[in-house]
Amino acid sequence: MLDPVQAADIDNETADCDGEEWISVGSRWRVWWLILPAGCCVAALAMSLLSLVADRPAAVRWTMLVASVAAIWAIGSAVSIWRTRRWIRIRHDGFEVHTRRDETFYTDGQVSGLACLRIPDFHAGRLTSEQRQLTLWIDGGPAPTRIEAVNQFAPAAPDPLQPLIDRLQRRLLENAEDALRRHIPVEGERWQWDGQFLDYQLSSQKSGRVSIDEVSSVECLSGELRVWKSREPLPFLAIPLSRRDAWLLRALLESAIAARGDSTPVPDSSGDFGRLLFERRPTRLFGWVVTTMGLAVVAIATLLIAVGLARGRWPTVAIGLALLPAGGVVVYAGMRLIRSVLRCHEAGLLKTGFVGTTELRFDEIDVFSFDARRQYSHGRYSGTMITLIFANHSRPSAGIFHTETIPHVTDELEYLRERVSEHIARRMARMYAMTRVVQWTPELWFEETGLRYVRRSFWRRRPPRIIPYDAILEYEVDQDWLHIWSNEQERAVVKVRTSAPNFHPGLIVLEGLVGPMEREANGAAPSVPVPNRDPQEAADQGRQSAFESVFQSRLRDRNQ
């Protein structure tokens, strides 16, 4: 159930949107299946013109044939896009859908189901835009009418449909809670919830029923809603978020788990590391190369032994016998590298690799490095190489190293990065509150007077520079570098690589330190003063409140 303040905010946002311009939610002209045939048609016509000038009738006929086929393809694509163009305009009590054929108004009460999925669009490993896929089910006939709305917007830009989505989700959630109070089960696509038991269907032949007392956690990962049972590391239910009312099941289960409180304790699953969230496998190319080299050594050793025995050359046989176990060890190492996997659990990481299985809890990680470098081959993007390093000062042998090459950074890796960064950032914030000095990266330190920057140079060590927190105007992460600007000069005063150890945790601490300064500069109201409070204690409490506000904000963003 939404709190009154949040509900009022949604109503205000919807009222502000009432009467605005139409929002395009249908097909767009910038699609490859229109641009490609149009480009081929233009290129074929140009080749046909050149062939005509060169007096080559055979080439003219072939290029005109290609141009005709491409033109038919392009015209068909354009007509299809034109027919599926759609716009939505938000009203205070509903929304209007405009197509090429008609214009229809729907009230909020006619919407019986909703599915919403947010998909990032990447180009050359960089986030270029975000796509919102919204599906609405409308009552009013023998079968619900399905309306699909797809809109695209810039990264971190507000979604113009968000006020409508929030309003419809609030109404559907209130209806579901009211039905549960009247002992009417709530149904979704392949699931039913009556407030105590969840009935689900995985396939036409596999279904199940589970009590809320057995459910330990609910989370959205990789475009799926995943539900775990107590003492089980793997989720027993995974529903794509594109299915009808998958979001509603998450809201209902989270509300039931929160209402359960401590009356039904949920034991840990999978030992001390909790439920398994996801698995990542490194790039297997290196493992296959090592395995191939080991097999080559084994083959050479076998050949030497065979030749030595046939010709009676015992030194050759000895060399072969010495190489044979060495080749076997290399093959074994290559197979271990191929089978290596990084498992992210609720409370820590497990890495199965060449030396066995390494375990490291999140609260044990002292040093964390996240490096994402885009790779190019002959000027063309070939993937992003991800390198993760987790280390503990008291247990150097328990460090975890993971690398893989992927098309772009996935939400699983972002989740892992944020989870580890928040654990380390909390310890850094506590240490800063106690000692007033804490190291961020090898070049940056958080101090009481400001941010100390020691720029490293190949030739000489430059003197440290102190940047007061209230002098920091802006900071930005761009092209794998952090740039910090202050009021002392126009160009950036700090430039540090994002792959530096503990960069991401320190960025959270910087946000907590600079945030209060920005709010005071913008004229925001300070916290309520307490009489006779020590100024230093007040400053510490203000910083701690700022840190906690940053942590809660990042947690809300991750759970969306």
Coordinates of C-alpha atoms in Angstrom, one line a residue:
M1 CA 0.0 0.0 0.0
L2 CA 1.4 3.4 -1.0
D3 CA 1.7 6.0 1.8
P4 CA -0.4 9.1 1.5
V5 CA 2.5 11.3 0.6
Q6 CA 3.6 9.1 -2.2
A7 CA 0.0 8.8 -3.5
A8 CA -0.3 12.6 -3.4
D9 CA 2.9 13.0 -5.4
I10 CA 1.6 10.6 -8.1
D11 CA -1.6 12.6 -8.3
N12 CA 0.2 15.9 -8.6
E13 CA 2.5 14.5 -11.3
T14 CA -0.5 13.2 -13.2
A15 CA -2.3 16.5 -12.9
D16 CA 0.7 18.3 -14.2
C17 CA 0.8 16.0 -17.3
D18 CA -2.9 16.5 -18.0
G19 CA -3.3 18.1 -21.4
E20 CA 0.3 17.8 -22.5
E21 CA 1.4 16.9 -26.0
W22 CA 1.0 13.4 -27.4
I23 CA 3.6 10.8 -26.5
S24 CA 4.8 8.6 -29.3
V25 CA 4.6 4.9 -28.2
G26 CA 4.4 3.1 -31.5
S27 CA 6.8 2.2 -34.2
R28 CA 9.6 4.6 -35.1
W29 CA 11.1 5.5 -38.4
R30 CA 14.7 4.9 -37.2
V31 CA 14.7 1.1 -37.6
W32 CA 17.2 -1.1 -39.5
W33 CA 14.6 -2.8 -41.6
L34 CA 13.7 0.5 -43.1
I35 CA 17.1 2.2 -43.2
L36 CA 18.8 -0.9 -44.8
P37 CA 16.6 -1.3 -47.8
A38 CA 16.4 2.4 -48.4
G39 CA 20.2 2.7 -48.4
C40 CA 20.5 -0.3 -50.7
C41 CA 17.9 1.2 -53.0
V42 CA 19.9 4.5 -53.2
A43 CA 23.2 2.7 -53.7
A44 CA 21.7 0.5 -56.4
L45 CA 20.3 3.5 -58.2
A46 CA 23.7 5.2 -58.1
M47 CA 25.4 2.1 -59.5
S48 CA 22.8 1.9 -62.2
L49 CA 23.4 5.5 -63.2
L50 CA 27.2 4.9 -63.4
S51 CA 26.6 1.8 -65.4
L52 CA 24.4 3.7 -67.8
V53 CA 27.1 6.4 -68.3
A54 CA 29.7 3.6 -68.9
D55 CA 27.3 2.0 -71.5
R56 CA 27.0 -1.4 -69.7
P57 CA 23.4 -2.5 -70.2
A58 CA 23.8 -5.8 -68.3
A59 CA 25.0 -4.0 -65.2
V60 CA 22.1 -1.5 -65.6
R61 CA 19.6 -4.3 -65.6
W62 CA 21.0 -6.1 -62.5
T63 CA 21.4 -2.9 -60.5
M64 CA 17.8 -1.8 -61.4
L65 CA 16.6 -5.2 -60.3
V66 CA 18.3 -4.8 -56.9
A67 CA 17.0 -1.3 -56.6
S68 CA 13.4 -2.5 -57.3
V69 CA 13.6 -5.2 -54.7
A70 CA 15.1 -2.8 -52.1
A71 CA 12.4 -0.2 -53.0
I72 CA 9.6 -2.7 -52.5
W73 CA 11.1 -3.8 -49.2
A74 CA 11.5 -0.1 -48.1
I75 CA 8.0 0.8 -49.1
G76 CA 6.5 -2.2 -47.3
S77 CA 8.4 -1.3 -44.2
A78 CA 7.3 2.3 -44.3
V79 CA 3.7 1.3 -44.8
S80 CA 3.9 -1.1 -41.8
I81 CA 5.5 1.6 -39.6
W82 CA 2.9 4.1 -40.7
R83 CA 0.1 1.8 -39.8
T84 CA 1.5 1.0 -36.4
R85 CA 2.3 4.5 -35.3
R86 CA 0.6 5.2 -32.0
W87 CA 0.4 8.1 -29.5
I88 CA -0.8 8.4 -25.9
R89 CA -2.0 11.5 -24.0
I90 CA -2.4 11.3 -20.3
R91 CA -5.6 12.6 -18.7
H92 CA -6.5 13.1 -15.0
D93 CA -8.9 10.1 -15.1
G94 CA -7.5 8.0 -17.9
F95 CA -5.6 8.3 -21.2
E96 CA -6.2 8.7 -24.9
V97 CA -4.7 6.4 -27.5
H98 CA -4.4 7.9 -31.0
T99 CA -3.7 5.8 -34.1
R100 CA -3.9 6.4 -37.8
R101 CA -7.5 5.0 -37.9
D102 CA -9.1 6.3 -34.7
E103 CA -8.8 7.9 -31.3
T104 CA -10.0 6.1 -28.2
F105 CA -10.3 7.3 -24.6
Y106 CA -9.8 4.7 -21.7
T107 CA -10.5 5.3 -18.1
D108 CA -8.2 4.0 -15.4
G109 CA -11.0 1.6 -14.3
Q110 CA -10.9 -0.2 -17.6
V111 CA -7.3 -1.3 -17.1
S112 CA -7.3 -4.8 -15.6
G113 CA -3.6 -5.7 -16.0
L114 CA -0.2 -4.2 -16.6
A115 CA 3.3 -5.3 -17.5
C116 CA 6.2 -3.0 -17.6
L117 CA 9.8 -3.6 -18.7
R118 CA 12.7 -1.2 -19.0
I119 CA 15.4 -2.2 -21.5
P120 CA 18.7 -0.4 -21.9
D121 CA 20.0 0.2 -25.4
F122 CA 23.8 0.0 -26.0
H123 CA 26.0 1.1 -28.8
A124 CA 29.7 0.1 -28.8
G125 CA 29.3 -0.9 -25.1
R126 CA 27.9 2.5 -24.1
L127 CA 24.4 3.2 -22.8
T128 CA 22.8 5.4 -25.5
S129 CA 19.1 5.2 -24.6
E130 CA 16.5 3.4 -22.5
Q131 CA 13.4 1.7 -23.9
R132 CA 10.2 1.3 -21.9
Q133 CA 7.9 -1.6 -23.0
L134 CA 4.4 -1.0 -21.4
T135 CA 1.6 -3.5 -22.0
L136 CA -2.0 -2.7 -20.8
W137 CA -4.9 -5.1 -20.7
I138 CA -8.3 -3.2 -21.2
D139 CA -11.6 -4.7 -20.2
G140 CA -14.8 -4.1 -22.2
G141 CA -15.3 -7.1 -24.5
P142 CA -15.4 -10.9 -24.5
A143 CA -11.6 -10.8 -24.1
P144 CA -9.4 -8.0 -22.8
T145 CA -7.9 -5.7 -25.4
R146 CA -4.1 -5.6 -25.3
I147 CA -2.4 -2.3 -25.9
E148 CA 1.4 -2.2 -26.3
A149 CA 3.3 1.1 -25.9
V150 CA 7.0 1.4 -26.5
N151 CA 8.8 4.7 -25.9
Q152 CA 12.4 5.6 -25.9
F153 CA 14.3 8.3 -24.0
A154 CA 17.8 9.3 -23.1
P155 CA 19.6 7.7 -20.2
A156 CA 18.6 9.0 -16.7
A157 CA 15.9 11.1 -18.4
P158 CA 12.4 11.0 -16.9
D159 CA 10.0 8.7 -18.6
P160 CA 7.0 10.7 -19.9
L161 CA 4.7 7.7 -19.2
Q162 CA 5.9 7.2 -15.6
P163 CA 3.0 9.3 -14.0
L164 CA 0.4 7.1 -15.8
I165 CA 2.2 3.9 -14.9
D166 CA 2.5 4.9 -11.2
R167 CA -1.2 5.8 -11.1
L168 CA -2.4 2.6 -12.7
Q169 CA -0.1 0.5 -10.5
R170 CA -1.4 2.2 -7.4
R171 CA -5.0 1.5 -8.5
L172 CA -4.4 -2.1 -9.4
L173 CA -2.5 -2.7 -6.1
E174 CA -5.4 -1.2 -4.1
N175 CA -7.9 -3.3 -5.9
A176 CA -5.8 -6.5 -5.3
E177 CA -5.5 -5.7 -1.6
D178 CA -9.2 -5.0 -1.3
A179 CA -10.0 -8.3 -3.0
L180 CA -7.7 -10.1 -0.5
R181 CA -9.5 -8.5 2.4
R182 CA -12.7 -9.9 1.0
H183 CA -11.0 -13.4 0.7
I184 CA -11.0 -13.2 -3.1
P185 CA -7.8 -14.6 -4.7
V186 CA -5.8 -12.4 -7.0
E187 CA -4.8 -14.0 -10.3
G188 CA -2.0 -13.2 -12.7
E189 CA -0.4 -15.0 -15.6
R190 CA 0.3 -18.5 -14.4
W191 CA 0.0 -17.6 -10.7
Q192 CA -2.7 -17.1 -8.0
W193 CA -2.3 -15.5 -4.6
D194 CA -4.9 -15.7 -1.8
G195 CA -2.9 -13.9 0.9
Q196 CA -1.5 -17.1 2.5
F197 CA -0.7 -19.5 -0.4
L198 CA 0.8 -19.0 -3.8
D199 CA -0.2 -21.3 -6.6
Y200 CA 2.0 -21.2 -9.6
Q201 CA 2.4 -23.1 -12.9
L202 CA 5.9 -23.4 -14.4
S203 CA 4.7 -25.4 -17.5
S204 CA 1.7 -27.3 -18.7
Q205 CA 2.8 -30.3 -16.6
K206 CA 4.5 -28.7 -13.7
S207 CA 2.8 -26.6 -11.0
G208 CA 3.2 -26.0 -7.3
R209 CA 1.8 -24.5 -4.2
V210 CA 3.8 -22.7 -1.4
S211 CA 2.9 -20.9 1.8
I212 CA 4.0 -17.4 2.6
D213 CA 5.8 -18.9 5.6
E214 CA 8.1 -20.8 3.3
V215 CA 8.9 -17.8 1.1
S216 CA 12.2 -16.1 2.2
S217 CA 12.8 -13.4 -0.4
V218 CA 11.6 -11.8 -3.6
E219 CA 13.9 -9.9 -6.1
C220 CA 14.0 -8.7 -9.7
L221 CA 17.1 -9.6 -11.6
S222 CA 17.9 -9.9 -15.3
G223 CA 14.4 -9.0 -16.3
E224 CA 12.8 -11.7 -14.1
L225 CA 10.9 -11.8 -10.8
R226 CA 12.6 -14.5 -8.7
V227 CA 11.1 -16.0 -5.6
W228 CA 13.1 -18.1 -3.1
K229 CA 12.1 -20.6 -0.5
S230 CA 13.8 -20.9 2.9
R231 CA 16.9 -23.0 2.9
E232 CA 17.0 -23.2 -0.9
P233 CA 19.8 -21.4 -2.7
L234 CA 18.0 -21.4 -6.1
P235 CA 14.7 -19.7 -6.8
F236 CA 11.7 -22.0 -7.2
L237 CA 9.8 -19.4 -9.3
A238 CA 11.1 -17.1 -12.0
I239 CA 8.6 -15.0 -13.9
P240 CA 9.6 -12.6 -16.8
L241 CA 8.6 -9.0 -15.9
S242 CA 7.0 -8.8 -19.4
R243 CA 4.2 -11.1 -18.2
R244 CA 0.9 -9.7 -17.0
D245 CA 1.0 -8.4 -13.4
A246 CA 4.4 -9.8 -12.5
W247 CA 5.1 -6.5 -10.7
L248 CA 1.9 -7.0 -8.7
L249 CA 3.0 -10.4 -7.4
R250 CA 6.2 -8.8 -6.2
A251 CA 4.4 -6.0 -4.4
L252 CA 1.9 -8.5 -2.8
L253 CA 4.7 -10.9 -1.6
E254 CA 6.9 -8.2 -0.3
S255 CA 4.0 -6.8 1.7
A256 CA 3.2 -10.2 3.1
I257 CA 6.8 -10.8 4.0
A258 CA 7.0 -7.4 5.7
A259 CA 3.7 -8.1 7.6
R260 CA 5.1 -11.5 8.8
G261 CA 7.8 -9.7 10.6
D262 CA 9.8 -11.8 13.1
S263 CA 7.0 -14.1 13.9
T264 CA 8.2 -16.6 11.4
P265 CA 12.0 -16.5 11.3
V266 CA 13.6 -17.3 8.0
P267 CA 16.7 -19.4 8.3
D268 CA 19.7 -18.9 6.1
S269 CA 19.9 -20.9 2.9
S270 CA 23.0 -22.4 1.3
G271 CA 25.0 -22.1 4.5
D272 CA 26.3 -18.7 5.5
F273 CA 26.1 -17.2 2.0
G274 CA 22.4 -17.2 1.5
R275 CA 20.5 -17.6 -1.7
L276 CA 22.2 -17.7 -5.1
L277 CA 21.5 -14.6 -7.1
F278 CA 23.4 -15.3 -10.3
E279 CA 26.4 -16.9 -11.9
R280 CA 29.1 -15.4 -14.2
R281 CA 31.5 -17.5 -16.2
P282 CA 34.8 -15.9 -17.4
T283 CA 36.0 -15.8 -21.0
R284 CA 36.8 -19.4 -21.9
L285 CA 39.2 -18.7 -24.7
F286 CA 42.2 -18.6 -22.5
G287 CA 41.2 -22.0 -20.9
W288 CA 40.9 -23.6 -24.3
V289 CA 44.3 -22.2 -25.4
V290 CA 45.9 -23.7 -22.2
T291 CA 44.1 -27.0 -22.8
T292 CA 45.2 -27.1 -26.4
M293 CA 48.8 -26.4 -25.4
G294 CA 48.6 -29.2 -22.8
L295 CA 47.3 -31.6 -25.4
A296 CA 50.1 -30.6 -27.8
V297 CA 52.7 -31.3 -25.0
V298 CA 51.0 -34.7 -24.3
A299 CA 51.1 -35.6 -28.0
I300 CA 54.8 -34.6 -28.4
A301 CA 55.6 -36.6 -25.2
T302 CA 53.8 -39.7 -26.6
L303 CA 55.6 -39.3 -29.9
L304 CA 59.0 -39.1 -28.2
I305 CA 58.3 -42.2 -26.1
A306 CA 57.2 -44.1 -29.2
V307 CA 60.2 -43.1 -31.3
G308 CA 62.6 -43.7 -28.4
L309 CA 61.3 -47.2 -27.8
A310 CA 61.3 -48.1 -31.5
R311 CA 64.9 -46.9 -32.0
G312 CA 66.3 -47.8 -28.6
R313 CA 67.1 -44.2 -27.7
W314 CA 66.5 -44.1 -24.0
P315 CA 67.3 -40.4 -23.5
T316 CA 64.4 -39.6 -25.9
V317 CA 62.2 -41.9 -23.9
A318 CA 63.2 -40.1 -20.6
I319 CA 62.4 -36.7 -22.1
G320 CA 59.0 -38.0 -23.2
L321 CA 58.3 -39.5 -19.8
A322 CA 59.2 -36.1 -18.2
L323 CA 56.9 -34.1 -20.6
L324 CA 54.0 -36.5 -20.2
P325 CA 52.9 -35.5 -16.6
A326 CA 53.7 -31.9 -17.3
G327 CA 51.3 -31.9 -20.3
G328 CA 48.7 -33.6 -18.1
V329 CA 49.0 -30.9 -15.5
V330 CA 48.6 -28.2 -18.2
V331 CA 45.5 -30.0 -19.6
Y332 CA 44.0 -30.2 -16.0
A333 CA 44.7 -26.5 -15.5
G334 CA 43.0 -25.6 -18.8
M335 CA 39.9 -27.7 -17.9
R336 CA 39.7 -26.0 -14.5
L337 CA 39.9 -22.6 -16.2
I338 CA 37.1 -23.6 -18.6
R339 CA 34.9 -24.7 -15.7
S340 CA 35.6 -21.7 -13.5
V341 CA 32.6 -19.8 -12.3
L342 CA 31.8 -16.8 -10.1
R343 CA 28.7 -17.2 -8.0
C344 CA 27.1 -14.2 -6.3
H345 CA 25.1 -15.1 -3.2
E346 CA 23.1 -13.0 -0.9
A347 CA 25.9 -12.5 1.5
G348 CA 29.1 -13.1 -0.5
L349 CA 31.0 -14.5 -3.4
L350 CA 32.2 -18.0 -4.3
K351 CA 34.8 -18.5 -7.0
T352 CA 35.5 -21.9 -8.4
G353 CA 38.7 -21.7 -10.4
F354 CA 42.2 -23.2 -10.9
V355 CA 43.1 -23.4 -7.3
G356 CA 39.8 -24.6 -6.0
T357 CA 36.9 -22.8 -4.4
T358 CA 37.4 -19.4 -2.8
E359 CA 34.8 -17.9 -0.5
L360 CA 34.6 -14.2 0.4
R361 CA 31.8 -12.5 2.3
F362 CA 30.7 -9.0 1.3
D363 CA 31.6 -7.7 4.8
E364 CA 35.1 -9.1 4.5
I365 CA 36.0 -7.3 1.2
D366 CA 38.4 -4.4 1.9
V367 CA 39.6 -3.7 -1.6
F368 CA 37.3 -3.7 -4.7
S369 CA 38.2 -2.8 -8.3
F370 CA 35.8 -2.7 -11.2
D371 CA 37.3 -2.1 -14.6
A372 CA 35.2 -2.1 -17.8
R373 CA 37.3 -1.4 -20.9
R374 CA 35.9 -1.3 -24.4
Q375 CA 37.8 -3.4 -26.9
Y376 CA 38.2 -2.5 -30.6
S377 CA 39.5 -4.6 -33.5
H378 CA 40.5 -2.7 -36.7
G379 CA 38.4 0.2 -35.6
R380 CA 35.3 -1.8 -34.9
Y381 CA 33.9 -2.5 -31.4
S382 CA 34.4 -6.1 -30.3
G383 CA 33.2 -6.1 -26.7
T384 CA 33.8 -4.8 -23.2
M385 CA 36.4 -6.6 -21.1
I386 CA 35.3 -6.7 -17.4
T387 CA 37.9 -7.2 -14.7
L388 CA 36.8 -7.6 -11.1
I389 CA 39.1 -7.8 -8.1
F390 CA 38.0 -8.5 -4.5
A391 CA 40.6 -8.7 -1.7
N392 CA 40.8 -8.9 2.0
H393 CA 43.8 -7.4 3.9
S394 CA 43.7 -10.1 6.7
R395 CA 43.3 -13.0 4.2
P396 CA 45.4 -12.2 1.1
S397 CA 45.0 -15.7 -0.2
A398 CA 41.2 -15.4 -0.2
G399 CA 41.2 -12.8 -3.0
I400 CA 39.0 -13.3 -6.0
F401 CA 39.9 -12.3 -9.6
H402 CA 37.3 -12.5 -12.4
T403 CA 37.5 -11.4 -16.0
E404 CA 35.2 -11.8 -19.0
T405 CA 34.4 -10.1 -22.3
I406 CA 30.8 -9.3 -23.0
P407 CA 28.9 -7.0 -25.4
H408 CA 28.1 -4.5 -22.6
V409 CA 27.9 -4.2 -18.8
T410 CA 24.9 -6.2 -17.6
D411 CA 22.5 -5.4 -14.8
E412 CA 23.9 -8.4 -12.8
L413 CA 27.4 -6.9 -12.8
E414 CA 26.0 -3.5 -11.9
Y415 CA 24.1 -5.1 -9.0
L416 CA 27.3 -6.7 -7.8
R417 CA 29.3 -3.5 -8.1
E418 CA 26.7 -1.5 -6.2
R419 CA 26.3 -4.2 -3.5
V420 CA 30.0 -4.5 -2.8
S421 CA 30.5 -0.7 -3.0
E422 CA 27.8 0.0 -0.4
H423 CA 29.4 -2.5 2.1
I424 CA 32.8 -0.8 1.7
A425 CA 31.4 2.7 1.7
R426 CA 29.7 2.1 5.0
R427 CA 32.9 1.1 6.6
M428 CA 34.7 4.1 5.0
A429 CA 32.0 6.4 6.3
R430 CA 32.3 5.0 9.9
M431 CA 36.1 5.3 9.8
Y432 CA 35.9 8.9 8.5
A433 CA 33.5 9.7 11.4
M434 CA 36.0 8.3 13.9
T435 CA 39.4 9.4 12.5
R436 CA 38.5 12.2 10.1
V437 CA 40.9 10.7 7.6
V438 CA 40.3 7.7 5.3
Q439 CA 42.0 6.7 2.0
W440 CA 39.9 6.6 -1.1
T441 CA 42.3 5.7 -3.9
P442 CA 46.1 5.7 -4.1
E443 CA 45.8 9.4 -5.1
L444 CA 42.8 10.6 -3.1
W445 CA 42.2 10.9 0.6
F446 CA 39.1 12.1 2.5
E447 CA 40.2 14.5 5.3
E448 CA 38.4 16.9 7.6
T449 CA 39.4 20.0 5.6
G450 CA 38.6 18.6 2.2
L451 CA 39.6 16.1 -0.4
R452 CA 43.4 15.6 -0.6
Y453 CA 44.7 14.9 -4.1
V454 CA 48.3 13.6 -4.6
R455 CA 48.8 13.5 -8.4
R456 CA 51.2 10.8 -9.4
S457 CA 53.7 11.6 -12.1
F458 CA 56.3 9.4 -13.8
W459 CA 59.1 11.9 -13.3
R460 CA 58.4 13.4 -9.9
R461 CA 55.9 13.4 -7.0
R462 CA 53.8 16.5 -6.9
P463 CA 52.8 18.2 -3.7
P464 CA 49.4 17.3 -2.3
R465 CA 46.5 19.5 -3.0
I466 CA 43.5 20.1 -0.7
I467 CA 40.1 20.7 -2.4
P468 CA 37.5 21.9 0.2
Y469 CA 34.2 20.0 0.0
D470 CA 32.3 23.3 -0.2
A471 CA 34.5 24.3 -3.2
I472 CA 33.5 21.3 -5.3
L473 CA 31.1 22.5 -7.9
E474 CA 30.5 19.3 -9.9
Y475 CA 31.9 15.8 -10.5
E476 CA 31.3 13.5 -13.4
V477 CA 32.3 10.1 -14.6
D478 CA 33.1 10.1 -18.3
Q479 CA 35.2 7.8 -20.5
D480 CA 36.4 5.7 -17.5
W481 CA 37.7 8.8 -15.8
L482 CA 36.4 10.8 -12.8
H483 CA 36.5 14.6 -13.3
I484 CA 36.0 17.0 -10.3
W485 CA 35.6 20.7 -10.8
S486 CA 35.9 23.4 -8.1
N487 CA 35.5 27.1 -8.0
E488 CA 39.3 27.6 -8.1
Q489 CA 39.7 27.1 -11.9
E490 CA 37.7 26.3 -15.0
R491 CA 39.3 23.0 -15.9
A492 CA 39.0 19.9 -13.7
V493 CA 41.2 19.8 -10.6
V494 CA 41.0 16.0 -10.2
K495 CA 41.2 13.4 -12.8
V496 CA 41.3 9.7 -11.6
R497 CA 40.6 6.4 -13.4
T498 CA 37.5 4.6 -12.4
S499 CA 39.4 1.3 -12.3
A500 CA 41.4 2.5 -9.2
P501 CA 41.0 0.4 -6.1
N502 CA 37.9 1.3 -4.1
F503 CA 36.9 4.0 -6.6
H504 CA 33.2 3.1 -6.6
P505 CA 32.8 2.9 -2.8
G506 CA 34.6 6.2 -2.4
L507 CA 32.3 7.8 -4.9
I508 CA 29.4 7.0 -2.6
V509 CA 31.2 8.7 0.3
L510 CA 32.0 11.7 -1.8
E511 CA 28.3 12.0 -2.7
G512 CA 27.5 11.9 1.0
L513 CA 30.1 14.6 1.8
V514 CA 29.3 17.0 -1.0
G515 CA 25.5 16.5 -0.9
P516 CA 24.9 18.5 2.3
M517 CA 27.1 21.3 0.8
E518 CA 25.0 21.4 -2.3
R519 CA 21.8 21.5 -0.4
E520 CA 23.0 24.4 1.7
A521 CA 24.2 26.2 -1.4
N522 CA 20.8 25.7 -3.1
G523 CA 19.1 27.2 0.0
A524 CA 17.5 24.0 1.2
A525 CA 16.2 23.9 4.7
P526 CA 18.7 22.5 7.2
S527 CA 17.8 19.7 9.6
V528 CA 15.8 20.7 12.8
P529 CA 18.3 22.1 15.3
V530 CA 18.7 20.6 18.7
P531 CA 19.4 23.0 21.6
N532 CA 22.8 22.7 23.4
R533 CA 24.2 20.3 21.0
D534 CA 28.0 20.2 20.4
P535 CA 28.8 21.6 16.9
Q536 CA 31.2 18.7 16.1
E537 CA 28.5 16.2 17.2
A538 CA 26.0 18.1 15.0
A539 CA 28.3 17.9 12.0
D540 CA 28.9 14.2 12.5
Q541 CA 25.2 13.5 12.8
G542 CA 24.6 15.5 9.7
R543 CA 27.2 13.6 7.7
Q544 CA 25.9 10.3 9.0
S545 CA 22.4 11.3 7.9
A546 CA 23.7 12.3 4.5
F547 CA 25.5 9.0 4.1
E548 CA 22.4 7.1 5.1
S549 CA 20.2 9.1 2.7
V550 CA 22.6 8.2 -0.1
F551 CA 22.6 4.5 0.8
Q552 CA 18.7 4.5 0.9
S553 CA 18.5 6.3 -2.4
R554 CA 20.8 3.9 -4.2
L555 CA 18.9 0.9 -2.7
R556 CA 15.6 2.3 -4.1
D557 CA 17.2 2.8 -7.5
R558 CA 18.5 -0.8 -7.5
N559 CA 15.1 -2.2 -6.5
Q560 CA 13.2 -0.4 -9.2

